[in-house]
Each structure stands twice: as C-alpha cells, then as structure tokens.
PDB file of C-alpha atoms in Angstrom:
ATOM      1  CA  MET A   1      90.629  83.297 119.584  1.00 68.00           C
ATOM      2  CA  GLY A   2      87.786  80.905 118.751  1.00 75.00           C
ATOM      3  CA  LYS A   3      88.222  81.591 115.038  1.00 80.00           C
ATOM      4  CA  TYR A   4      91.953  80.900 115.301  1.00 78.00           C
ATOM      5  CA  ILE A   5      91.346  77.572 117.079  1.00 81.00           C
ATOM      6  CA  LEU A   6      88.762  76.515 114.486  1.00 84.00           C
ATOM      7  CA  LYS A   7      91.152  77.428 111.691  1.00 83.00           C
ATOM      8  CA  ARG A   8      93.948  75.363 113.285  1.00 82.00           C
ATOM      9  CA  LEU A   9      91.611  72.420 113.756  1.00 83.00           C
ATOM     10  CA  GLY A  10      90.650  72.726 110.092  1.00 85.00           C
ATOM     11  CA  TYR A  11      94.328  72.647 109.098  1.00 85.00           C
ATOM     12  CA  MET A  12      94.826  69.549 111.235  1.00 85.00           C
ATOM     13  CA  LEU A  13      91.890  67.831 109.548  1.00 86.00           C
ATOM     14  CA  VAL A  14      93.210  68.629 106.056  1.00 87.00           C
ATOM     15  CA  VAL A  15      96.705  67.407 106.967  1.00 87.00           C
ATOM     16  CA  PHE A  16      95.252  64.216 108.444  1.00 85.00           C
ATOM     17  CA  LEU A  17      93.232  63.512 105.297  1.00 87.00           C
ATOM     18  CA  ILE A  18      96.176  64.131 102.972  1.00 89.00           C
ATOM     19  CA  LEU A  19      98.675  62.106 105.002  1.00 89.00           C
ATOM     20  CA  SER A  20      96.230  59.268 105.654  1.00 88.00           C
ATOM     21  CA  LEU A  21      95.407  59.052 101.944  1.00 89.00           C
ATOM     22  CA  LEU A  22      99.090  58.969 100.990  1.00 91.00           C
ATOM     23  CA  MET A  23      99.828  56.293 103.597  1.00 89.00           C
ATOM     24  CA  TYR A  24      96.819  54.265 102.473  1.00 89.00           C
ATOM     25  CA  LEU A  25      97.928  54.457  98.835  1.00 89.00           C
ATOM     26  CA  VAL A  26     101.434  53.307  99.781  1.00 89.00           C
ATOM     27  CA  TYR A  27      99.998  50.434 101.830  1.00 86.00           C
ATOM     28  CA  ALA A  28      97.731  49.464  98.925  1.00 85.00           C
ATOM     29  CA  MET A  29     100.833  49.049  96.729  1.00 87.00           C
ATOM     30  CA  ILE A  30     102.023  46.113  98.848  1.00 84.00           C
ATOM     31  CA  PRO A  31     101.572  42.970  96.705  1.00 84.00           C
ATOM     32  CA  PHE A  32      99.372  41.127  99.194  1.00 83.00           C
ATOM     33  CA  ASP A  33      95.787  39.965  98.861  1.00 82.00           C
ATOM     34  CA  ARG A  34      94.097  39.146 102.192  1.00 83.00           C
ATOM     35  CA  ALA A  35      91.195  37.387 100.487  1.00 82.00           C
ATOM     36  CA  ARG A  36      93.591  35.222  98.479  1.00 82.00           C
ATOM     37  CA  ALA A  37      95.597  34.380 101.595  1.00 81.00           C
ATOM     38  CA  GLU A  38      92.462  33.256 103.437  1.00 80.00           C
ATOM     39  CA  VAL A  39      91.028  31.228 100.590  1.00 81.00           C
ATOM     40  CA  GLU A  40      94.366  29.480 100.025  1.00 78.00           C
ATOM     41  CA  GLU A  41      93.879  27.846 103.422  1.00 76.00           C
ATOM     42  CA  LEU A  42      90.786  26.163 101.964  1.00 75.00           C
ATOM     43  CA  LYS A  43      92.531  24.973  98.835  1.00 75.00           C
ATOM     44  CA  GLU A  44      92.317  21.316  99.827  1.00 73.00           C
ATOM     45  CA  VAL A  45      88.576  21.632 100.436  1.00 73.00           C
ATOM     46  CA  TYR A  46      88.034  23.011  96.919  1.00 72.00           C
ATOM     47  CA  LYS A  47      90.637  20.787  95.299  1.00 72.00           C
ATOM     48  CA  THR A  48      88.112  19.248  92.936  1.00 72.00           C
ATOM     49  CA  ASP A  49      85.939  22.363  92.673  1.00 74.00           C
ATOM     50  CA  PRO A  50      87.883  25.220  91.053  1.00 77.00           C
ATOM     51  CA  GLU A  51      84.686  27.158  90.364  1.00 80.00           C
ATOM     52  CA  GLY A  52      83.699  26.957  94.040  1.00 79.00           C
ATOM     53  CA  PHE A  53      87.212  28.053  94.965  1.00 80.00           C
ATOM     54  CA  GLU A  54      86.937  31.116  92.729  1.00 81.00           C
ATOM     55  CA  ALA A  55      83.428  31.881  94.017  1.00 83.00           C
ATOM     56  CA  LYS A  56      84.687  31.728  97.616  1.00 81.00           C
ATOM     57  CA  TYR A  57      87.570  34.025  96.701  1.00 82.00           C
ATOM     58  CA  GLN A  58      85.243  36.611  95.173  1.00 83.00           C
ATOM     59  CA  GLU A  59      82.930  36.352  98.195  1.00 83.00           C
ATOM     60  CA  LEU A  60      85.823  37.109 100.558  1.00 83.00           C
ATOM     61  CA  ARG A  61      86.872  40.044  98.400  1.00 85.00           C
ATOM     62  CA  ARG A  62      83.376  41.501  98.694  1.00 84.00           C
ATOM     63  CA  GLU A  63      83.319  40.942 102.456  1.00 81.00           C
ATOM     64  CA  LEU A  64      86.695  42.654 102.896  1.00 81.00           C
ATOM     65  CA  GLY A  65      85.871  45.392 100.387  1.00 81.00           C
ATOM     66  CA  THR A  66      88.965  44.631  98.295  1.00 82.00           C
ATOM     67  CA  ASP A  67      86.881  44.225  95.145  1.00 82.00           C
ATOM     68  CA  GLN A  68      86.583  48.041  95.020  1.00 84.00           C
ATOM     69  CA  ASN A  69      89.167  50.498  93.711  1.00 85.00           C
ATOM     70  CA  VAL A  70      91.661  51.924  96.182  1.00 86.00           C
ATOM     71  CA  PHE A  71      89.916  55.300  96.596  1.00 88.00           C
ATOM     72  CA  VAL A  72      86.572  53.687  97.426  1.00 87.00           C
ATOM     73  CA  ARG A  73      88.375  51.421  99.923  1.00 87.00           C
ATOM     74  CA  TYR A  74      90.002  54.490 101.502  1.00 89.00           C
ATOM     75  CA  LEU A  75      86.637  56.207 101.950  1.00 88.00           C
ATOM     76  CA  GLY A  76      85.299  53.026 103.518  1.00 87.00           C
ATOM     77  CA  TRP A  77      88.326  52.835 105.813  1.00 88.00           C
ATOM     78  CA  VAL A  78      87.738  56.423 106.968  1.00 87.00           C
ATOM     79  CA  GLY A  79      84.063  55.634 107.464  1.00 86.00           C
ATOM     80  CA  ILE A  80      82.369  58.026 105.045  1.00 86.00           C
ATOM     81  CA  MET A  81      81.342  55.312 102.572  1.00 84.00           C
ATOM     82  CA  PRO A  82      79.674  51.990 103.409  1.00 84.00           C
ATOM     83  CA  ILE A  83      81.404  48.630 102.922  1.00 79.00           C
ATOM     84  CA  ASN A  84      78.885  45.892 102.142  1.00 77.00           C
ATOM     85  CA  GLY A  85      76.114  48.288 103.138  1.00 79.00           C
ATOM     86  CA  GLU A  86      77.635  49.167 106.522  1.00 81.00           C
ATOM     87  CA  TYR A  87      79.684  52.097 107.749  1.00 85.00           C
ATOM     88  CA  GLN A  88      82.595  50.473 109.578  1.00 83.00           C
ATOM     89  CA  GLY A  89      85.535  52.847 109.452  1.00 85.00           C
ATOM     90  CA  ILE A  90      87.580  55.054 111.747  1.00 86.00           C
ATOM     91  CA  LEU A  91      84.734  57.541 112.232  1.00 84.00           C
ATOM     92  CA  GLN A  92      82.660  54.682 113.655  1.00 84.00           C
ATOM     93  CA  GLY A  93      85.480  53.658 115.991  1.00 83.00           C
ATOM     94  CA  ASP A  94      86.477  50.627 113.894  1.00 83.00           C
ATOM     95  CA  PHE A  95      90.249  50.690 113.390  1.00 84.00           C
ATOM     96  CA  GLY A  96      90.370  47.303 111.736  1.00 82.00           C
ATOM     97  CA  TYR A  97      91.612  43.889 112.765  1.00 81.00           C
ATOM     98  CA  SER A  98      95.187  42.676 113.181  1.00 82.00           C
ATOM     99  CA  TYR A  99      95.594  39.242 111.642  1.00 79.00           C
ATOM    100  CA  GLN A 100      99.145  39.084 112.985  1.00 79.00           C
ATOM    101  CA  TYR A 101      98.089  39.470 116.629  1.00 83.00           C
ATOM    102  CA  ASP A 102      94.571  38.065 116.134  1.00 82.00           C
ATOM    103  CA  ARG A 103      93.076  41.055 117.956  1.00 85.00           C
ATOM    104  CA  ASP A 104      91.310  44.315 117.154  1.00 85.00           C
ATOM    105  CA  ALA A 105      93.828  46.908 116.017  1.00 84.00           C
ATOM    106  CA  LEU A 106      92.532  49.401 118.592  1.00 84.00           C
ATOM    107  CA  ASP A 107      93.431  47.039 121.456  1.00 84.00           C
ATOM    108  CA  ILE A 108      97.015  46.873 120.162  1.00 84.00           C
ATOM    109  CA  MET A 109      97.253  50.648 119.704  1.00 84.00           C
ATOM    110  CA  ILE A 110      96.096  51.689 123.186  1.00 82.00           C
ATOM    111  CA  GLU A 111      99.289  50.998 125.154  1.00 78.00           C
ATOM    112  CA  PRO A 112     101.735  52.535 122.615  1.00 80.00           C
ATOM    113  CA  MET A 113      99.399  55.545 122.263  1.00 84.00           C
ATOM    114  CA  LYS A 114      99.448  56.091 126.041  1.00 82.00           C
ATOM    115  CA  ASN A 115     103.256  56.221 125.959  1.00 80.00           C
ATOM    116  CA  THR A 116     103.288  58.487 122.901  1.00 83.00           C
ATOM    117  CA  ILE A 117     100.811  60.982 124.383  1.00 85.00           C
ATOM    118  CA  PHE A 118     102.595  61.045 127.756  1.00 83.00           C
ATOM    119  CA  ILE A 119     106.045  61.533 126.169  1.00 82.00           C
ATOM    120  CA  ASN A 120     104.779  64.323 123.887  1.00 83.00           C
ATOM    121  CA  ILE A 121     103.070  66.206 126.715  1.00 85.00           C
ATOM    122  CA  LEU A 122     106.014  65.864 129.093  1.00 84.00           C
ATOM    123  CA  SER A 123     108.565  66.775 126.407  1.00 82.00           C
ATOM    124  CA  THR A 124     106.535  69.922 125.621  1.00 83.00           C
ATOM    125  CA  PHE A 125     106.733  71.038 129.262  1.00 84.00           C
ATOM    126  CA  LEU A 126     110.462  70.211 129.389  1.00 84.00           C
ATOM    127  CA  ALA A 127     111.057  72.122 126.154  1.00 81.00           C
ATOM    128  CA  LEU A 128     109.238  75.184 127.488  1.00 83.00           C
ATOM    129  CA  ALA A 129     111.063  74.949 130.829  1.00 84.00           C
ATOM    130  CA  THR A 130     114.353  74.887 128.893  1.00 80.00           C
ATOM    131  CA  THR A 131     113.749  77.278 126.029  1.00 79.00           C
ATOM    132  CA  ILE A 132     112.109  80.158 127.938  1.00 83.00           C
ATOM    133  CA  PRO A 133     115.126  80.632 130.286  1.00 81.00           C
ATOM    134  CA  LEU A 134     117.488  80.128 127.323  1.00 78.00           C
ATOM    135  CA  GLY A 135     115.584  82.717 125.308  1.00 78.00           C
ATOM    136  CA  ILE A 136     115.831  85.241 128.171  1.00 81.00           C
ATOM    137  CA  PHE A 137     119.521  84.450 128.598  1.00 78.00           C
ATOM    138  CA  CYS A 138     120.238  84.936 124.874  1.00 76.00           C
ATOM    139  CA  ALA A 139     118.300  88.218 124.866  1.00 78.00           C
ATOM    140  CA  THR A 140     120.324  89.591 127.786  1.00 80.00           C
ATOM    141  CA  HIS A 141     123.674  88.278 126.458  1.00 74.00           C
ATOM    142  CA  ARG A 142     123.136  88.965 122.790  1.00 78.00           C
ATOM    143  CA  GLY A 143     126.240  88.453 120.660  1.00 72.00           C
ATOM    144  CA  GLY A 144     128.240  86.677 123.367  1.00 73.00           C
ATOM    145  CA  LYS A 145     129.935  83.285 123.046  1.00 75.00           C
ATOM    146  CA  ARG A 146     127.321  81.534 125.158  1.00 74.00           C
ATOM    147  CA  ASP A 147     124.550  83.150 123.105  1.00 73.00           C
ATOM    148  CA  THR A 148     126.201  81.882 119.925  1.00 77.00           C
ATOM    149  CA  LEU A 149     126.590  78.402 121.441  1.00 79.00           C
ATOM    150  CA  VAL A 150     122.932  78.255 122.463  1.00 75.00           C
ATOM    151  CA  GLN A 151     121.730  79.573 119.107  1.00 76.00           C
ATOM    152  CA  THR A 152     123.882  77.030 117.261  1.00 77.00           C
ATOM    153  CA  GLY A 153     122.587  74.187 119.404  1.00 74.00           C
ATOM    154  CA  THR A 154     118.954  75.154 118.905  1.00 75.00           C
ATOM    155  CA  ILE A 155     119.389  75.477 115.132  1.00 76.00           C
ATOM    156  CA  ILE A 156     120.994  72.033 115.009  1.00 74.00           C
ATOM    157  CA  GLY A 157     118.221  70.550 117.134  1.00 70.00           C
ATOM    158  CA  TYR A 158     115.558  72.152 114.963  1.00 71.00           C
ATOM    159  CA  SER A 159     117.184  71.280 111.622  1.00 75.00           C
ATOM    160  CA  ILE A 160     118.032  67.603 112.146  1.00 76.00           C
ATOM    161  CA  PRO A 161     115.042  65.243 111.685  1.00 78.00           C
ATOM    162  CA  SER A 162     113.972  63.725 114.998  1.00 77.00           C
ATOM    163  CA  PHE A 163     114.563  60.165 113.806  1.00 80.00           C
ATOM    164  CA  ILE A 164     118.204  61.042 113.017  1.00 84.00           C
ATOM    165  CA  THR A 165     118.544  62.676 116.438  1.00 81.00           C
ATOM    166  CA  ALA A 166     117.059  59.520 117.987  1.00 84.00           C
ATOM    167  CA  ILE A 167     119.644  57.292 116.292  1.00 87.00           C
ATOM    168  CA  ILE A 168     122.511  59.562 117.402  1.00 87.00           C
ATOM    169  CA  PHE A 169     121.230  59.735 120.987  1.00 86.00           C
ATOM    170  CA  ILE A 170     120.735  55.951 121.164  1.00 87.00           C
ATOM    171  CA  TRP A 171     124.300  55.431 119.959  1.00 90.00           C
ATOM    172  CA  LEU A 172     125.742  58.031 122.358  1.00 87.00           C
ATOM    173  CA  PHE A 173     123.699  57.613 125.547  1.00 87.00           C
ATOM    174  CA  ALA A 174     122.687  53.941 125.296  1.00 86.00           C
ATOM    175  CA  VAL A 175     125.512  52.222 123.401  1.00 85.00           C
ATOM    176  CA  VAL A 176     128.623  54.312 124.175  1.00 86.00           C
ATOM    177  CA  LEU A 177     127.816  55.715 127.634  1.00 86.00           C
ATOM    178  CA  GLY A 178     125.326  53.042 128.680  1.00 84.00           C
ATOM    179  CA  TRP A 179     123.224  55.530 130.655  1.00 88.00           C
ATOM    180  CA  PHE A 180     119.846  54.460 129.278  1.00 84.00           C
ATOM    181  CA  PRO A 181     118.301  51.297 127.793  1.00 84.00           C
ATOM    182  CA  VAL A 182     118.105  51.037 124.015  1.00 81.00           C
ATOM    183  CA  SER A 183     114.409  50.154 123.984  1.00 77.00           C
ATOM    184  CA  GLY A 184     111.481  49.017 126.105  1.00 74.00           C
ATOM    185  CA  MET A 185     109.298  50.718 128.684  1.00 75.00           C
ATOM    186  CA  GLU A 186     110.230  48.660 131.755  1.00 72.00           C
ATOM    187  CA  THR A 187     113.003  46.452 133.103  1.00 75.00           C
ATOM    188  CA  PRO A 188     112.373  42.877 131.889  1.00 75.00           C
ATOM    189  CA  GLY A 189     111.420  40.434 134.643  1.00 71.00           C
ATOM    190  CA  ASN A 190     111.205  43.114 137.349  1.00 73.00           C
ATOM    191  CA  ASN A 191     109.167  42.719 140.525  1.00 76.00           C
ATOM    192  CA  PHE A 192     108.881  46.434 141.259  1.00 74.00           C
ATOM    193  CA  THR A 193     106.012  47.864 143.255  1.00 75.00           C
ATOM    194  CA  GLY A 194     104.801  51.368 144.084  1.00 76.00           C
ATOM    195  CA  TRP A 195     107.257  54.151 143.329  1.00 79.00           C
ATOM    196  CA  GLN A 196     109.752  51.669 141.881  1.00 80.00           C
ATOM    197  CA  VAL A 197     107.382  51.041 138.983  1.00 76.00           C
ATOM    198  CA  ILE A 198     107.057  54.789 138.307  1.00 77.00           C
ATOM    199  CA  TRP A 199     110.793  55.468 138.484  1.00 84.00           C
ATOM    200  CA  ASP A 200     111.537  52.477 136.251  1.00 78.00           C
ATOM    201  CA  ARG A 201     109.041  53.733 133.661  1.00 80.00           C
ATOM    202  CA  LEU A 202     110.482  57.261 133.807  1.00 81.00           C
ATOM    203  CA  TYR A 203     114.011  55.853 133.452  1.00 83.00           C
ATOM    204  CA  HIS A 204     113.033  54.064 130.248  1.00 82.00           C
ATOM    205  CA  MET A 205     111.257  57.185 128.973  1.00 83.00           C
ATOM    206  CA  MET A 206     114.223  59.462 129.610  1.00 85.00           C
ATOM    207  CA  LEU A 207     115.981  58.869 126.295  1.00 86.00           C
ATOM    208  CA  PRO A 208     112.874  59.500 124.150  1.00 86.00           C
ATOM    209  CA  LEU A 209     112.196  62.600 126.250  1.00 84.00           C
ATOM    210  CA  LEU A 210     115.735  63.885 125.608  1.00 84.00           C
ATOM    211  CA  VAL A 211     115.275  63.374 121.877  1.00 84.00           C
ATOM    212  CA  MET A 212     111.893  65.108 121.790  1.00 82.00           C
ATOM    213  CA  THR A 213     113.100  67.991 123.963  1.00 80.00           C
ATOM    214  CA  PHE A 214     116.283  68.526 121.947  1.00 78.00           C
ATOM    215  CA  SER A 215     114.305  68.504 118.699  1.00 77.00           C
ATOM    216  CA  SER A 216     111.960  71.157 120.137  1.00 75.00           C
ATOM    217  CA  LEU A 217     114.637  73.610 121.261  1.00 71.00           C
ATOM    218  CA  GLY A 218     114.321  75.709 118.122  1.00 68.00           C
TER     219      GLY A 218
END
C-alpha cells in the first residue's frame, strides 16, 4: 500500500512538472516585458539620458530574472535555481506578485483555493453516494431499460469535458430555469448571519457541485 501511494505521488509530481512547464512556456510567449513596462514610467526622468534609461532597463531585467532564457526562469520560478543569488520560487513559498492587484499572488489565491478544495471534496462524496447505489442497481437490473439509461448517462457525463458540461448546465439551470445564480459565491449586498450565510454559500455552490458530480459519474 505504501509503495502504491509513493508511486501515485511520484506520478503527480511528474504531471505537475510537465504541465507547469508547458503553462510557463505558453505564458512566456505573451509579448509583454515587465521590466520595460516599469522603466517606461521613468521615461521622463531619463529623457535626456538614454544610456541611463537603458542601464535602468537592464538592471530591472536582472532583478526580475527576465535577462535569462525561459528554462532558467522556469527553474527559478519553481525554486530549484537561484534568481539574483536567492532561491525565491514556489518551493520557498513565494508564488510571485500580482501587479494588477498590487498584492502577493498567494493572498489572491487563498480564497478561490478554499472554494475549489471544498467543492472537489464535497463533489467526490456526492459522486460516491450516487454512483455506488447506481452501480448496485445496474448490476441487479443488467440489460434493462433503466440500466441502459443509467449507463448512457454515465458515459455521457464521463466523455464530455467538464467545461462543456459547465456551460450547458449554466445555460439550462441558471439561464433557462433560473434555479441557480450564474456566478459568485454569495448574494451581493446580503446581511445574512449564522445559518443564512452557510445556506447562501451552499446555494451558490450547488451548480458547480452538480457539474463536478455529473462529470464524475463514469
């Protein structure tokens, strides 16, 4: 059992490294230079000093690590290679800085991650609570119409990508039927307290839970 768990953890690590590298390479293709964007704000200061402007630009590139090739930058981002003599990557708990929100990226990630983890755990329990009885039912009614219906539904749920299922469910349950909100995690402007807060949060989570559960039926 221990060997199996270690092997699975190893697979997860390999998948993480491959996917993170691919995502980093795609991000690196975006035609944007952070150092250039920052030094442009000082253009008036260096208006009569183009050499100083260029020197400041190169200094910012070194500070940000963008003067290195993309693979070296990736290793620095992960935290297994130093940037400017310091290890400051994910392995050191440094997830970077958001210039858009002017905050550490980790602070921005915490709340969405809480929702993601909660929805995934709860949807797993809901999927098991649904699929185990369905599996027993199909085994005892093999070949029947209801067995065929269940099998067809689970194959559809398993085959369709979850983001396509999400779009269909939003259109059906939020737009057409109006049962659930399209987005958000709470009712805007509410003054709920106690259990009202919990029920409101669960109400907004219901549609994502339906999508995750349906996609897990297979």
